[in-house]
Coordinates of C-alpha atoms and ligand atoms in Angstrom, one line a residue:
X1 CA 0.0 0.0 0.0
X2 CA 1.6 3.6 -1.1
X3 CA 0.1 5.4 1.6
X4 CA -1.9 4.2 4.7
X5 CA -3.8 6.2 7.1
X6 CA -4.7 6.0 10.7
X7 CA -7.7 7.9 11.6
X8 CA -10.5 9.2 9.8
X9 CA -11.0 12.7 11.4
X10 CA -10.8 16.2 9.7
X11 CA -6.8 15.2 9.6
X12 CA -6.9 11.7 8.3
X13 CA -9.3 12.8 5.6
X14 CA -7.8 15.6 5.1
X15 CA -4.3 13.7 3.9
X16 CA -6.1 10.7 2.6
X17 CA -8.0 13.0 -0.1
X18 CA -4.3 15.5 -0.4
X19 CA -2.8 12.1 -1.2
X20 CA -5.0 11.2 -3.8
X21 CA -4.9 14.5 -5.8
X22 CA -0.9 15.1 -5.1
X23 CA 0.1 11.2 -6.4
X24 CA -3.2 10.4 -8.4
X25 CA -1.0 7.1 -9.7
X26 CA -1.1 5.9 -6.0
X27 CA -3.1 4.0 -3.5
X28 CA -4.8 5.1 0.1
X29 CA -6.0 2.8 2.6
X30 CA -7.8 4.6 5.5
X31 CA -8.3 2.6 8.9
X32 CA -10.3 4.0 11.7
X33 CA -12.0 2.1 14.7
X34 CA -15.5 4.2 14.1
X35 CA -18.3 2.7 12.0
X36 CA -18.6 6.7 10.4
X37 CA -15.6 9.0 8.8
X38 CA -15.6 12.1 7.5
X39 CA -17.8 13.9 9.8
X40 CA -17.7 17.3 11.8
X41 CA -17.1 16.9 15.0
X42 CA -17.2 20.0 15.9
X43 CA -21.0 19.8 15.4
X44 CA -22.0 17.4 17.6
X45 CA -23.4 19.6 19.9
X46 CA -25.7 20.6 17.8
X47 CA -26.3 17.5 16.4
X48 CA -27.5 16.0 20.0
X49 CA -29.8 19.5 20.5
X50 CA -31.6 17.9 17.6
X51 CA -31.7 21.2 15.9
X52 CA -29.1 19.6 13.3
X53 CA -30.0 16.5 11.1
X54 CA -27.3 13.5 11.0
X55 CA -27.2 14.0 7.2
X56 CA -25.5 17.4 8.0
X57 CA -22.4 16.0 10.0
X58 CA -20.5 15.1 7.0
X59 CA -18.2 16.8 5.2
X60 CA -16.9 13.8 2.5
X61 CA -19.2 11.6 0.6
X62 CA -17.7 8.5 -0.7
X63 CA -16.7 8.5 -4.3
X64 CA -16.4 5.4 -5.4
X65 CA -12.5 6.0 -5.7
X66 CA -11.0 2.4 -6.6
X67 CA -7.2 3.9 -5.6
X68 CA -8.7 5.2 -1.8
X69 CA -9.9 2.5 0.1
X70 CA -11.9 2.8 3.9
X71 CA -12.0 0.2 6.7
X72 CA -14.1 1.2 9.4
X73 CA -15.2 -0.2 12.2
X74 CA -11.8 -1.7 13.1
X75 CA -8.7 -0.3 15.7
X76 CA -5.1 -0.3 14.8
X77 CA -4.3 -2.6 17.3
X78 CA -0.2 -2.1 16.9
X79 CA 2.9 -0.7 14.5
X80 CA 5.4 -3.1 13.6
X81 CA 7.7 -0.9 11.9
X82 CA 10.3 -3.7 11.3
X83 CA 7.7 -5.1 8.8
X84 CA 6.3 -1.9 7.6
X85 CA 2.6 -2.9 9.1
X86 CA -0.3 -2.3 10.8
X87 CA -2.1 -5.1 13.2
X88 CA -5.4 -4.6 13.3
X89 CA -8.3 -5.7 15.6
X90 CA -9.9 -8.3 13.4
X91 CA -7.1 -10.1 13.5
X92 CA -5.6 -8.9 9.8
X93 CA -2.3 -6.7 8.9
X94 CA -2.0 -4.0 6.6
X95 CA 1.2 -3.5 4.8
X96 CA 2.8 0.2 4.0
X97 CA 5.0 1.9 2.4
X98 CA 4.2 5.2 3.7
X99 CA 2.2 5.9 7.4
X100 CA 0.0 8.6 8.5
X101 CA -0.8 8.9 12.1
X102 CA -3.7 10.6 12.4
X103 CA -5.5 9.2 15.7
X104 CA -7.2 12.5 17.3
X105 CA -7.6 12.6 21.0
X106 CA -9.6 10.9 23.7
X107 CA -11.7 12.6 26.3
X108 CA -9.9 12.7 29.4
X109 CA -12.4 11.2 32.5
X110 CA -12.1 12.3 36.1
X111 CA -12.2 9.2 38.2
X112 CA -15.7 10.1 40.0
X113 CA -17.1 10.2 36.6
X114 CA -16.0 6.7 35.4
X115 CA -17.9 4.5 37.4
X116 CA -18.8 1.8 35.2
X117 CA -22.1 0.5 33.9
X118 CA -24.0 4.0 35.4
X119 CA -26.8 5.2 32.6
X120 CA -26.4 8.7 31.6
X121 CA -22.5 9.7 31.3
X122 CA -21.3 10.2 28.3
X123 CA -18.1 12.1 27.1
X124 CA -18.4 14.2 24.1
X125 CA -16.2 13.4 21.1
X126 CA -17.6 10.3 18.7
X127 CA -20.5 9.8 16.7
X128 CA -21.4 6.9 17.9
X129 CA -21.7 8.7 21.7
X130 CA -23.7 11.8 20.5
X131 CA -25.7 9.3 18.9
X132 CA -26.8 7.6 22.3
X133 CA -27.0 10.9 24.2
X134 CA -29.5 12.6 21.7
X135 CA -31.5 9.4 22.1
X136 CA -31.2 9.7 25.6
X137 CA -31.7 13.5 26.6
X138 CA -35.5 14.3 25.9
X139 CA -36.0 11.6 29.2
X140 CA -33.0 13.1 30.7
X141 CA -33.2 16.9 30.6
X142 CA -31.2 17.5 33.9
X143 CA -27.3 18.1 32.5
X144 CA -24.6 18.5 34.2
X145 CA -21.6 19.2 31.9
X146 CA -18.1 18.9 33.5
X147 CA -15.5 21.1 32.1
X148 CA -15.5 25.1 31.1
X149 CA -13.4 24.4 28.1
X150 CA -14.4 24.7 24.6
X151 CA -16.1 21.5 24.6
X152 CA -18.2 22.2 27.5
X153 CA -19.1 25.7 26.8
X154 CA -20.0 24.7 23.3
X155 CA -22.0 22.0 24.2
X156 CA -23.9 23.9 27.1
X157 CA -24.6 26.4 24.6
X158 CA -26.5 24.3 22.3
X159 CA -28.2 22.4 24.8
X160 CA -29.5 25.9 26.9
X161 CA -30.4 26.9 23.3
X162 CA -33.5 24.5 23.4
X163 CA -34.3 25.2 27.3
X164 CA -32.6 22.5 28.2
X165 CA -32.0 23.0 32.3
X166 CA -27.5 22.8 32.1
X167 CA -25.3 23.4 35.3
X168 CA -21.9 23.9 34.2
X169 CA -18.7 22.8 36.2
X170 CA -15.1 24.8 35.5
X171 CA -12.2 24.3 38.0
X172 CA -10.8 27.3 37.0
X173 CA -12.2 31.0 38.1
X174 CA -13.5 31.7 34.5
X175 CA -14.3 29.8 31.2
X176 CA -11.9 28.7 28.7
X177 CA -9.3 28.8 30.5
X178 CA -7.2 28.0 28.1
X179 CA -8.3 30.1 25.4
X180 CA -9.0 33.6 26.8
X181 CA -8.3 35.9 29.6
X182 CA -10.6 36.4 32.6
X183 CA -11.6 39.5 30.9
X184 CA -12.5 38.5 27.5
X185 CA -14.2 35.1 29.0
X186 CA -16.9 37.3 31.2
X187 CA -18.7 38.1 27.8
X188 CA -18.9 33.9 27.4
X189 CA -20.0 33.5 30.5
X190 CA -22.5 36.7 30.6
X191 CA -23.7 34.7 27.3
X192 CA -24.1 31.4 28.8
X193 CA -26.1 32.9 32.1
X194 CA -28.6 35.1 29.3
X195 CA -29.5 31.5 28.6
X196 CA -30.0 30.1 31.9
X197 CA -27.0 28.1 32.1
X198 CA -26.4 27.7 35.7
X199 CA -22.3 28.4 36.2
X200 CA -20.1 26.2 38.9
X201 CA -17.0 28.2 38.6
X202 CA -13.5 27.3 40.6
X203 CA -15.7 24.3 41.1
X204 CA -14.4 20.2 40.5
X205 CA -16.9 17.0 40.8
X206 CA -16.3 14.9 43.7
X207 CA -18.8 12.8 43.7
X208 CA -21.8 10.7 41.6
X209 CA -24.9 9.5 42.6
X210 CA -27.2 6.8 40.9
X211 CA -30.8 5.6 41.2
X212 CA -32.3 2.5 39.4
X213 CA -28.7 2.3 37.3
X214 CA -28.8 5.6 36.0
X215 CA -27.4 9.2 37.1
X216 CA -29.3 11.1 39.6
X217 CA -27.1 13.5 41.0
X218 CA -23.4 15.0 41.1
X219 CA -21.3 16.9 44.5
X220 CA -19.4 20.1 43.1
X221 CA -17.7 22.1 46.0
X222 CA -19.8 20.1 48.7
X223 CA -23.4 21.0 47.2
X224 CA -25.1 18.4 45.7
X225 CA -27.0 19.1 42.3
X226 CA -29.5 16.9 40.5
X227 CA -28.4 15.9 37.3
X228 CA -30.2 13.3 35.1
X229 CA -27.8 13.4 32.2
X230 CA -23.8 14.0 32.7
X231 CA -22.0 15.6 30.2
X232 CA -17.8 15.3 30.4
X233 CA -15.9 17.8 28.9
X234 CA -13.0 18.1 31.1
X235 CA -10.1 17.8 28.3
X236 CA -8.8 15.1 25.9
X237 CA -5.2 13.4 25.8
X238 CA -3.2 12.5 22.3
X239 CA -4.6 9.4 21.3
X240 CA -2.0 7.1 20.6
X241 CA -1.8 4.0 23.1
X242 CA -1.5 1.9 20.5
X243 CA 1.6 3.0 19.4
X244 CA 3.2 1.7 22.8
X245 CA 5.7 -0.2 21.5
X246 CA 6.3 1.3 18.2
X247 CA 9.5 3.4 19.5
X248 CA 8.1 6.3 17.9
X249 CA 7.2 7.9 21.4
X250 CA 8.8 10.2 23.4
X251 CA 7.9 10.1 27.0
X252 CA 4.4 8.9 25.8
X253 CA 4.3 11.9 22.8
X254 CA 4.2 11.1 19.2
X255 CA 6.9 13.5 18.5
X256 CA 7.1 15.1 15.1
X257 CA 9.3 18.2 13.6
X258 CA 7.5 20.9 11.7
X259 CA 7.4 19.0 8.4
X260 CA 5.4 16.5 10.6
X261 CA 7.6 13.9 10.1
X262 CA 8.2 11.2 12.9
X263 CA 11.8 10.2 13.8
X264 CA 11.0 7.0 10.9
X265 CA 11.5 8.7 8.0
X266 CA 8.8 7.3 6.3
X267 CA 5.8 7.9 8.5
X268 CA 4.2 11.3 9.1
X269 CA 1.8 12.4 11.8
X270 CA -0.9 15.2 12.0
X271 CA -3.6 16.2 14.2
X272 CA -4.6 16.3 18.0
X273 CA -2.5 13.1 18.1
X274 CA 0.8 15.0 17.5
X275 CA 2.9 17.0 19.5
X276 CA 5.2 19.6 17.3
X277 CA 8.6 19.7 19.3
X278 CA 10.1 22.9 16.9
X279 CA 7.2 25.1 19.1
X280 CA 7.6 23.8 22.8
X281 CA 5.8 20.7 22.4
X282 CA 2.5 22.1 21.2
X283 CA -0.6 20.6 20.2
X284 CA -3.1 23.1 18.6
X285 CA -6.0 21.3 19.2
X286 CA -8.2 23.1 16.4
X287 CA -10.1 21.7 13.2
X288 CA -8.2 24.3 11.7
X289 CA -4.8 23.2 12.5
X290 CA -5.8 19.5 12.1
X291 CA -7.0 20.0 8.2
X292 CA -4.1 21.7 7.5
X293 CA -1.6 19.4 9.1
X294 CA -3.4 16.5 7.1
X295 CA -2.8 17.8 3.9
X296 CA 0.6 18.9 4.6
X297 CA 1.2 15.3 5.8
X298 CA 0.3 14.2 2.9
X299 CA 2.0 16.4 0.3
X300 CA 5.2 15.0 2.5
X301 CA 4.9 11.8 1.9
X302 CA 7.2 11.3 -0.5
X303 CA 9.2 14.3 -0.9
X304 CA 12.8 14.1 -1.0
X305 CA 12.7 17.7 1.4
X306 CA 9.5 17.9 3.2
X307 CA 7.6 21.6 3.7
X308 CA 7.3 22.9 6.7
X309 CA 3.9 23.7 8.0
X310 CA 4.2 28.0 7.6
X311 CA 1.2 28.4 9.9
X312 CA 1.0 26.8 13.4
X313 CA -1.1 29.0 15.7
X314 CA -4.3 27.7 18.1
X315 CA -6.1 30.9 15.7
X316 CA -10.3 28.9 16.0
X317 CA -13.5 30.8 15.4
X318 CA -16.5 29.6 16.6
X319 CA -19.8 30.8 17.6
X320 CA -21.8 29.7 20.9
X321 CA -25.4 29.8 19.8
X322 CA -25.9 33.4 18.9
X323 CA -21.7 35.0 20.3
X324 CA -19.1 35.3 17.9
X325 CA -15.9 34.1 19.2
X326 CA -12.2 34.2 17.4
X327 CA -9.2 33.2 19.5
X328 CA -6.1 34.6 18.1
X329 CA -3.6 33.0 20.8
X330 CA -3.9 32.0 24.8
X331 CA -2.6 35.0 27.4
X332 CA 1.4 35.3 27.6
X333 CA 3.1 36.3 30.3
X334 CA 5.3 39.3 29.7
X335 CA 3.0 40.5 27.1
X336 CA 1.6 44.1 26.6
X337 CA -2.2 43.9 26.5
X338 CA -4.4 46.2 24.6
X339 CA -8.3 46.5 24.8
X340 CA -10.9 47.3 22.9
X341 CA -14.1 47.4 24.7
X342 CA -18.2 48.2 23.9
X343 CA -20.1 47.0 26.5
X344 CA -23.3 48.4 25.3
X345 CA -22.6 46.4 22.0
X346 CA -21.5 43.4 23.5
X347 CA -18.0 43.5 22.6
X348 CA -14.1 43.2 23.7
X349 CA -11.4 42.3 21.9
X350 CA -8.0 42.5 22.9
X351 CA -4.4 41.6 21.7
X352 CA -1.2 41.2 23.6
X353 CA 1.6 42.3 22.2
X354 CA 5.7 41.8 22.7
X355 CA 7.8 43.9 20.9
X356 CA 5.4 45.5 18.4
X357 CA 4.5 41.9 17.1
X358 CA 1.2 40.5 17.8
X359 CA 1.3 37.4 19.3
X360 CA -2.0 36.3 20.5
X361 CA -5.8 37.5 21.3
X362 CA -9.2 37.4 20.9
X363 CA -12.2 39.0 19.8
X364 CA -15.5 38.5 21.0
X365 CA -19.1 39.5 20.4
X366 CA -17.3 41.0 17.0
X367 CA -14.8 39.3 14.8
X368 CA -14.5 42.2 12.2
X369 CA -10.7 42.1 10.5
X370 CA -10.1 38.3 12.4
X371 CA -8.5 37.4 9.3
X372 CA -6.3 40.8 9.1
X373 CA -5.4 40.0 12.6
X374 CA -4.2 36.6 12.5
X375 CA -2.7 37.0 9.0
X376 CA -0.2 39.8 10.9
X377 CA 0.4 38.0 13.6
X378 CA 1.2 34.3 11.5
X379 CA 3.9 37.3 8.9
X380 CA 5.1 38.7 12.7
X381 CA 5.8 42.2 11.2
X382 CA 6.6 44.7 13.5
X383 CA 3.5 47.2 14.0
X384 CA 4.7 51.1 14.6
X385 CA 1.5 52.2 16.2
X386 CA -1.2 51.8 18.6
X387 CA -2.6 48.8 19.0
X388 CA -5.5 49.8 20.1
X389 CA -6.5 51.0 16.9
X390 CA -6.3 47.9 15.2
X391 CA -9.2 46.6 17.6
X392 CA -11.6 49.3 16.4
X393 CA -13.2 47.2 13.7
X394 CA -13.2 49.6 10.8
X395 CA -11.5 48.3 7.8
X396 CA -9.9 51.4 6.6
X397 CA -7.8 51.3 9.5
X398 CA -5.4 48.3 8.3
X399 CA -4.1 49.2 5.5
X400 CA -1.7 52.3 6.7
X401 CA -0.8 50.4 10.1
X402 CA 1.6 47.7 8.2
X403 CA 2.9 47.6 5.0
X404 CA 2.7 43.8 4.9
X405 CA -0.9 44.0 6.0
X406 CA -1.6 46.5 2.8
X407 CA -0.9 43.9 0.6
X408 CA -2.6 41.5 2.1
X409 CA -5.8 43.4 -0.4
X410 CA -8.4 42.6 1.9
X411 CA -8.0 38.4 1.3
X412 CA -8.9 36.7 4.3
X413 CA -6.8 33.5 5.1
X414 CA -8.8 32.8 8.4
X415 CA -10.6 29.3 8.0
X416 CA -13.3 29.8 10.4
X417 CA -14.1 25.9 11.4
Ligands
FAD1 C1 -17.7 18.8 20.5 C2 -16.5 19.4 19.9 C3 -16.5 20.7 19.5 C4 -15.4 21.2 18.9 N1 -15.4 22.5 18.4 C5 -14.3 23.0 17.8 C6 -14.4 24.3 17.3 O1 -15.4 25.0 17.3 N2 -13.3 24.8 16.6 C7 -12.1 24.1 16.5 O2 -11.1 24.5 16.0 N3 -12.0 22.8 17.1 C8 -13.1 22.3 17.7 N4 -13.0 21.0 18.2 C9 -11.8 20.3 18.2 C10 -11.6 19.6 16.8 O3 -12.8 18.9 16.5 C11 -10.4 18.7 16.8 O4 -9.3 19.5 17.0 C12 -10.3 18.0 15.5 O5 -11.4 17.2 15.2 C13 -9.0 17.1 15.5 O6 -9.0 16.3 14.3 P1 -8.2 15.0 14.2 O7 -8.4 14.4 12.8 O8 -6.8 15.3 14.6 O9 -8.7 14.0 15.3 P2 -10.1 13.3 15.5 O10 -11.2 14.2 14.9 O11 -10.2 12.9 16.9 O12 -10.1 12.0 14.6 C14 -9.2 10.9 14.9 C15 -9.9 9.6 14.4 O13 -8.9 8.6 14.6 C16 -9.6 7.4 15.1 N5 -8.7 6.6 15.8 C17 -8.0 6.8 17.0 N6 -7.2 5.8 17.3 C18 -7.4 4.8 16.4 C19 -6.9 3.5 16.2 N7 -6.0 3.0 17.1 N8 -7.3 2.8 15.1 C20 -8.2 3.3 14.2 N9 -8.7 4.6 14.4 C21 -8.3 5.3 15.4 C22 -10.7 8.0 15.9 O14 -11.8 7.1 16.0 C23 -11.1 9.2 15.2 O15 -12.2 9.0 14.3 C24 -14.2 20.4 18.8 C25 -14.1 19.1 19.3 C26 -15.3 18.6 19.8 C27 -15.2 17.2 20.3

């Protein structure tokens, strides 16, 4: 096989169709352990609200290729890379001649939450999962959600959005604590609490209850809350145990370098499954990022001198149910922050800057110029002027403040997800 593929997320589907355009003489075999590929995940909340059909999860159709082939359903067991294969579950082995590693992540679960066989827990990250919980909620409308992050705050958006009753549980002092500032977070969670989500802040679960088999209530900060149907958001982990004892990990990270090449030559790695070692070990953890780094991957393959990925930022739009949201980069310490606020309007946006060069921010409530903003930060010109300007969002402004940004001509390069 020219070119296998592990994983049939935004990444793995991204490089298996980049594979078949770039070297149209050559073959793809895609393996991936759920029965459906191809779809948005970043939907499912919507998709267990009800208010989106299943239909409207999928972004690839199969095409009847005879050179790309799918097997779903099955795990990649192991890598034997002294025979250049892949074990699968079933029992079979798949040959290659080139690898892509593109496994995603897996929901990280706080002990209290995993007691077995309890009705009513689910994690949110698969098809199959979203499947059983929209099934399951209409009975269940009590939510607890666990976790402030984007997962959580997406998916209590979507499920307040159709008066669904949703507490929601953040260990930190604010949500998305890994995305914004305290500041820029407030307008989230003003959002959320507009829509009756009931907010558990600096809060952790300690404890489940069950009654007849099934959920029944959760203990956050020594206050019991009744909760029917629990939600857990609280972060996802690289997935790549079954790599174990490939040799290709590094203290338990799939290492790769900004071409996205592993230390074995011929295999290459994108996604939520990678860790990019040229940027402090960072993992984006963005659709964005992920479909990028699958068609990079994939271009790669068989390149004598391998590109390196020009754009590596966690840069992610999104909007929760009715609030615009662009992150342009998490808080840095040392940074200059400058803010742009209308409260009346439901907006802030703020940048931090380090030596006249943007390097990270976020816009909420209005996302005018997101595309400016992230283009000049991903070229790191130097910007001679106030930065606070550049928040306003009026167009006309940009094109005198950097000369790189004036010929930029108004093209946006954000990919909103
Ligand atoms: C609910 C939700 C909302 C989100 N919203 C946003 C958003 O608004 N904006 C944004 O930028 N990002 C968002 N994200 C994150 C984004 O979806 C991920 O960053 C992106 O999907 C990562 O793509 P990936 O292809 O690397 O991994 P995944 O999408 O996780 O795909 C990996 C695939 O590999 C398969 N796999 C894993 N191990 C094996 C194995 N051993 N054998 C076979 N197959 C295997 C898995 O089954 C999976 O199908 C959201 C995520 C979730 C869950």
């Amino acid at each position: 096989m020219d070119c296998v593929v592990i994983g049939g997320g935004v990444a793995g589907m991204q490089a298996a169709l980049s594979f078949r355009k770039a070297y149209s003489e050559k073959t793809v075999t895609l393996v991936d352990n759920e029965s459906e590929v191809g779809y948005y995940r970043t939907l499912l909340p919507q998709f267990m609200n009800r208010t989106l059909p299943e239909n409207k999860l999928f972004f690839w159709q199969d095409q009847d290729d005879p050179r790309f082939t799918i097997i779903s359903g099955v795990r990649v067991e192991s890598l034997e890379r002294e025979n250049r294969a892949l074990v699968l579950s079933d029992g079979s082995q798949i040959p290659y001649r080139r690898l892509i590693i593109a496994s995603g992540g897996r929901p990280v679960i706080p002990p209290v939450c995993g007691a077995a066989g309890i009705a009513g827990v689910f994690t949110v990250r698969s098809l199959t999962t979203a499947r059983a919980a929209r099934v399951w909620l209409p009975q269940h409308p009590e939510v607890v959600i666990v976790g402030g992050g984007l997962v959580g705050v997406k998916t209590a958006a979507y499920l307040a959005s159709q008066d669904i009753p949703v507490t929601l549980i953040e260990k930190e002092n604010h949500l998305l604590p890994q995305a914004l500032s305290s500041q820029a977070a407030k307008l989230a969670e003003e959002h959320l609490l507009r829509n009756k989500v009931q907010l558990l802040l600096g809060s952790t679960i300690e404890d489940i209850q069950s009654s007849s088999g099934s959920i029944s209530a959760i203990k956050a900060s020594g206050q019991w809350v009744n909760c029917r149907t629990l939600f857990v958001a609280a972060g996802s982990v690289p997935e790549v145990t079954f790599l174990a004892d490939s040799g290709l990990l590094r203290e338990g990270n799939l290492e790769v370098n900004r071409a996205l090449q592993t230390t074995d030559a011929n295999i290459f790695a994108a996604g939520d499954a990678v860790t990019i070692v040229e940027r402090d070990n960072f993992t984006p953890w963005t659709w964005p990022q992920a479909a990028v780094q699958g068609q990079l991957a994939a271009h790669n393959l068989y390149l004598p001198a391998p590109f390196s990925l020009s754009c590596l930022s966690r840069v992610n739009a999104m909007n929760l149910h009715g609030l615009s949201l662009v992150v342009l980069g998490i808080p840095v310490e040392g940074a200059e922050r400058c803010v742009y606020t209308n409260p009346a309007a439901g907006v802030y946006r703020e940048l931090y800057q380090v030596d006249g060069r943007i390097v990270g921010g976020a816009l909420v409530g209005d996302i005018t110029n997101a595309g400016k903003l992230h283009w000049m930060m991903n070229i790191g010109d130097r910007i001679d002027t106030d930065f606070t300007e550049l928040l306003e969002p009026r167009l006309e402004t940009f094109a005198k403040m950097s000369p790189s940004c004036a010929k930029l001509n108004q093209r946006a390069v954000f990919l909103p997800s």
